[in-house]
XYZ file of C-alpha atoms in Angstrom:
347
model
C -41.875 -35.584 -1.158
C -39.166 -35.121 -3.803
C -40.565 -31.694 -4.634
C -40.495 -30.704 -0.965
C -36.832 -31.756 -0.704
C -35.948 -29.685 -3.765
C -37.792 -26.703 -2.327
C -35.930 -27.094 0.976
C -32.566 -27.271 -0.812
C -33.459 -24.216 -2.922
C -34.593 -22.364 0.199
C -31.347 -23.227 2.000
C -29.227 -22.055 -0.928
C -31.289 -18.887 -1.258
C -30.933 -18.116 2.457
C -27.152 -18.644 2.272
C -26.948 -16.298 -0.713
C -29.040 -13.694 1.124
C -26.798 -14.000 4.173
C -23.645 -13.478 2.095
C -25.227 -10.550 0.239
C -26.375 -8.933 3.482
C -22.885 -9.372 4.934
C -21.284 -7.688 1.917
C -23.752 -4.802 2.034
C -23.161 -4.412 5.781
C -19.408 -4.202 5.166
C -19.940 -1.575 2.447
C -22.106 0.514 4.786
C -19.501 0.192 7.537
C -16.745 1.324 5.163
C -18.904 4.260 4.041
C -19.363 5.220 7.701
C -15.584 5.086 8.202
C -15.095 7.255 5.122
C -17.529 9.843 6.441
C -15.710 9.778 9.769
C -12.333 10.326 8.104
C -13.805 13.214 6.090
C -15.093 14.932 9.238
C -11.786 14.228 11.001
C -9.877 15.842 8.128
C -12.084 18.934 8.010
C -12.044 19.472 11.777
C -8.330 18.918 12.447
C -5.516 21.362 11.742
C -3.678 24.346 13.191
C -7.114 25.433 14.420
C -9.266 22.552 15.668
C -12.962 22.861 14.792
C -15.668 20.715 16.379
C -18.174 18.779 14.265
C -20.953 21.137 15.358
C -18.882 24.137 14.336
C -18.154 22.467 10.997
C -21.890 22.094 10.341
C -22.611 25.701 11.308
C -19.677 27.035 9.277
C -20.768 25.236 6.101
C -24.545 25.653 6.249
C -25.343 28.576 8.568
C -22.533 30.989 9.491
C -20.938 31.723 6.136
C -19.102 34.909 7.047
C -16.907 33.430 9.769
C -13.228 32.501 9.914
C -14.212 28.844 10.329
C -16.171 28.963 7.069
C -13.194 30.423 5.203
C -10.837 27.790 6.624
C -13.162 24.902 5.860
C -14.494 25.996 2.475
C -11.315 27.434 0.964
C -8.644 25.194 2.491
C -9.714 21.953 4.156
C -12.768 20.825 2.181
C -11.206 20.989 -1.316
C -8.031 19.328 -0.055
C -10.071 16.547 1.571
C -12.154 15.986 -1.572
C -9.001 15.845 -3.719
C -7.504 13.324 -1.275
C -10.644 11.194 -1.482
C -10.757 11.212 -5.283
C -7.040 10.429 -5.517
C -7.502 7.511 -3.122
C -10.390 6.156 -5.197
C -8.464 6.480 -8.472
C -5.231 4.872 -7.277
C -6.924 2.034 -5.380
C -9.230 1.157 -8.290
C -6.271 1.303 -10.659
C -4.429 -1.168 -8.428
C -7.462 -3.474 -8.196
C -7.792 -3.505 -11.996
C -4.096 -4.238 -12.556
C -4.084 -7.043 -9.975
C -7.128 -8.597 -11.634
C -5.885 -8.243 -15.210
C -2.390 -9.530 -14.418
C -3.608 -12.068 -11.865
C -0.752 -10.968 -9.649
C -1.177 -9.534 -6.122
C 2.020 -7.479 -6.470
C 0.685 -5.365 -9.349
C 0.170 -1.700 -8.508
C 0.491 1.552 -10.505
C 3.656 2.672 -8.733
C 5.351 -0.739 -8.911
C 4.853 -1.639 -12.573
C 5.602 1.778 -14.065
C 2.156 3.247 -14.705
C 2.660 6.055 -12.187
C 6.184 6.717 -13.471
C 4.889 7.121 -17.026
C 2.223 9.532 -15.838
C 4.747 11.368 -13.678
C 7.271 11.782 -16.480
C 4.756 13.333 -18.882
C 3.374 15.574 -16.140
C 6.918 16.622 -15.250
C 7.748 17.438 -18.868
C 4.699 19.699 -19.169
C 5.245 21.407 -15.797
C 8.967 22.026 -16.356
C 9.240 22.622 -20.105
C 5.772 24.028 -20.865
C 4.515 25.614 -17.616
C 2.021 27.848 -19.437
C 0.167 24.686 -20.562
C -0.428 23.436 -17.011
C -4.069 22.651 -17.845
C -2.797 19.856 -20.116
C -1.100 18.027 -17.224
C -3.985 15.535 -16.621
C -4.180 14.640 -20.318
C -0.396 14.352 -20.522
C -0.300 12.180 -17.413
C -2.952 9.862 -18.865
C -1.046 9.604 -22.157
C 2.188 8.903 -20.265
C 0.544 6.220 -18.129
C -1.050 4.621 -21.188
C 2.202 4.644 -23.206
C 4.107 3.162 -20.268
C 1.507 0.428 -19.879
C 1.502 -0.368 -23.599
C 5.313 -0.549 -23.546
C 5.128 -2.971 -20.632
C 2.481 -4.927 -22.526
C 4.700 -5.201 -25.624
C 7.796 -6.160 -23.631
C 5.871 -8.863 -21.791
C 4.180 -10.287 -24.894
C 5.300 -13.713 -26.018
C 2.546 -16.067 -27.167
C 0.188 -14.163 -24.905
C 0.643 -12.267 -21.672
C 2.151 -13.954 -18.637
C 1.523 -12.001 -15.396
C 5.048 -12.626 -14.058
C 6.672 -11.331 -17.255
C 4.466 -8.259 -17.101
C 5.501 -7.482 -13.522
C 9.206 -7.818 -14.371
C 8.798 -5.649 -17.474
C 6.909 -3.095 -15.383
C 9.649 -2.872 -12.768
C 12.248 -2.324 -15.517
C 10.157 0.353 -17.249
C 9.474 2.059 -13.914
C 13.199 2.296 -13.173
C 13.917 3.616 -16.670
C 11.234 6.317 -16.472
C 12.241 7.304 -12.941
C 15.774 7.875 -14.253
C 14.382 10.348 -16.810
C 12.405 12.150 -14.111
C 15.584 12.527 -12.047
C 17.452 13.710 -15.145
C 14.906 16.489 -15.696
C 15.449 17.613 -12.123
C 19.191 17.856 -12.761
C 18.944 19.513 -16.195
C 16.417 22.148 -15.070
C 17.267 22.929 -11.424
C 15.883 26.464 -11.703
C 12.415 25.194 -12.634
C 12.159 22.198 -10.345
C 11.571 24.053 -7.072
C 7.846 24.443 -7.661
C 7.332 20.766 -8.455
C 9.759 19.076 -6.049
C 6.850 17.878 -3.890
C 5.578 16.020 -6.948
C 8.221 13.317 -6.424
C 6.951 12.245 -3.008
C 3.243 12.892 -3.486
C 1.640 15.643 -1.493
C -1.673 17.431 -1.070
C -0.345 20.711 0.283
C -1.958 23.784 -1.372
C -4.523 21.615 -3.201
C -7.689 23.691 -3.601
C -10.828 23.904 -5.747
C -8.986 24.377 -9.095
C -7.180 21.069 -8.519
C -10.471 19.367 -7.662
C -12.084 20.821 -10.801
C -9.222 19.467 -12.916
C -9.412 16.008 -11.345
C -13.100 15.159 -10.984
C -14.133 14.913 -14.700
C -11.386 12.382 -15.530
C -11.831 10.545 -12.240
C -15.624 10.312 -12.602
C -15.330 8.936 -16.136
C -12.776 6.319 -15.124
C -14.681 5.278 -12.001
C -18.000 4.904 -13.859
C -16.523 2.772 -16.653
C -14.575 0.671 -14.144
C -17.782 -0.268 -12.319
C -19.375 -1.252 -15.637
C -16.536 -3.717 -16.294
C -16.783 -5.514 -12.943
C -18.568 -8.581 -14.362
C -16.124 -8.884 -17.272
C -13.168 -8.741 -14.907
C -14.803 -11.473 -12.812
C -14.888 -13.661 -15.919
C -11.350 -12.674 -16.934
C -9.960 -13.882 -13.608
C -11.178 -17.409 -14.453
C -8.429 -17.655 -17.076
C -8.126 -16.833 -20.754
C -9.582 -20.113 -22.041
C -12.610 -19.985 -19.745
C -13.190 -16.314 -20.569
C -13.085 -17.063 -24.307
C -15.569 -19.894 -23.854
C -17.897 -17.492 -22.022
C -17.850 -15.034 -24.920
C -15.269 -12.518 -23.663
C -12.740 -11.117 -26.139
C -9.808 -11.522 -23.760
C -7.132 -9.267 -25.265
C -9.552 -6.467 -26.129
C -11.080 -6.537 -22.634
C -7.628 -6.616 -21.060
C -6.507 -3.609 -23.123
C -9.629 -1.625 -22.162
C -9.084 -2.412 -18.486
C -5.418 -1.433 -18.709
C -6.447 1.851 -20.375
C -8.896 2.419 -17.500
C -6.162 1.763 -14.942
C -3.941 4.233 -16.815
C -6.671 6.888 -16.864
C -7.307 6.530 -13.143
C -3.634 6.508 -12.175
C -2.751 9.303 -14.599
C -5.491 11.621 -13.356
C -4.418 11.081 -9.733
C -0.706 11.527 -10.449
C -1.366 14.733 -12.396
C -2.757 16.382 -9.249
C -0.758 14.951 -6.315
C 2.370 13.472 -7.881
C 3.913 10.058 -7.314
C 1.842 8.792 -4.396
C 2.839 5.177 -3.940
C 1.408 1.988 -2.462
C -2.257 3.080 -2.304
C -2.970 0.789 -5.253
C -1.216 -2.077 -3.487
C -2.466 -1.871 0.104
C -6.116 -0.927 -0.403
C -7.256 -3.623 -2.904
C -5.718 -6.355 -0.725
C -7.421 -5.051 2.393
C -10.753 -4.742 0.588
C -10.387 -8.276 -0.779
C -9.827 -9.635 2.723
C -12.969 -7.860 3.930
C -15.415 -8.525 1.102
C -14.011 -11.243 -1.178
C -12.905 -11.311 -4.804
C -16.212 -10.585 -6.560
C -15.464 -7.321 -8.381
C -19.111 -6.230 -8.218
C -18.513 -5.667 -4.502
C -14.732 -5.388 -4.478
C -14.699 -2.249 -6.638
C -17.060 -0.260 -4.366
C -15.237 -1.477 -1.246
C -11.864 -0.601 -2.774
C -13.062 2.868 -3.799
C -14.494 3.693 -0.358
C -11.483 2.272 1.497
C -9.084 4.073 -0.859
C -10.726 7.419 -0.178
C -10.725 6.732 3.571
C -7.052 5.718 3.596
C -5.692 8.728 1.725
C -7.907 11.221 3.607
C -6.889 9.777 6.978
C -3.167 9.522 6.122
C -3.154 13.072 4.744
C -4.753 14.352 7.946
C -2.151 12.551 10.057
C 0.634 13.910 7.825
C -0.795 17.396 8.272
C -1.187 17.422 12.061
C 1.337 14.976 13.537
C 4.253 17.450 13.453
C 2.255 20.656 13.116
C 3.142 23.301 11.995
C 5.518 21.182 9.859
C 3.617 19.224 7.206
C 4.795 15.815 6.018
C 3.881 14.871 2.420
C 1.277 12.121 2.501
C 3.432 10.101 0.091
C 5.986 9.593 2.867
C 3.308 8.214 5.207
C 2.044 5.858 2.486
C 5.585 4.659 1.724
C 6.244 3.957 5.408
C 3.089 1.810 5.453
C 3.407 0.356 1.967
C 7.018 -0.820 1.839
C 6.652 -3.334 4.722
C 3.303 -4.439 3.278
C 4.950 -5.084 -0.115
C 7.709 -7.142 1.537
C 5.045 -9.120 3.426
C 3.202 -9.881 0.175
C 6.461 -10.884 -1.493
C 7.224 -13.255 1.384
C 3.759 -14.794 1.329
C 3.926 -15.228 -2.447
C 7.246 -17.061 -2.170
C 5.644 -19.370 0.384
C 2.820 -20.029 -2.091
C 0.090 -18.485 0.065
C -0.815 -15.760 -2.458
């Protein structure tokens, strides 16, 4: 009788676990479907609308048509760059929020994006012939900015609130240097002015080829660290007791966030609020387990940037709005909402 009761309890727990797992997988499949839909929407919409059937024929069958040239040389690379940038920035935000245990952490808010942007700006303005070094420079800038924030916030360990405040200060300082470069070199800034607001205009296959190696490396390693970040969110003492070297793991995760943010910034510029909005939305949908949160964040990040870029491209056609403006219009109220909820003690 006792054995039967234990088996029933085990069966009930197992069925609950299976139900939760199936729900999470269903959400991931739904998000993947949305991402595919946003990709098709992006490829088909523009100055010349192309139906889904025509998209299929232009890519796989009729390769000598105008539609093929438009899709293959203009829309597809831009859409893929948008997707990768969305993945990188959203994962970077998810990592920073987990490491700092603060829902307000995001690459553009705590200075990571500004560090990447400053180094990218320096290379583009002062050393334009070394443009191929922009992704590496952006990563180095993001990493140095993050380490500076880390050092400023250190006092008998890292406190998330101190780190956020240090990040805001560093972000303002680095942004001042970016603006100074624009003033000191006005003759060279015309070609990179769109960098300040974040835009995907003119992004083609060379930009995708620059981005994908760094992005793929960062994404792969991030997924490998999902279990460790789960443990890290339990608190430093609990993580130490479970065999995690807290500071080393935190530094690796911060370096990953810097790599992801730096690679994205190097291609599209200072695109804000993706790393703030997307991880929160994914967490509401799928929970805080990073084994599922990372994939959901990546898919939702790609969907968000692709969709917003398409809207920015067609809403006032033939005038194109930088996607960074759309994201700021969405992100600023969202940030104020989070700040309000945090003050009320809900977050």
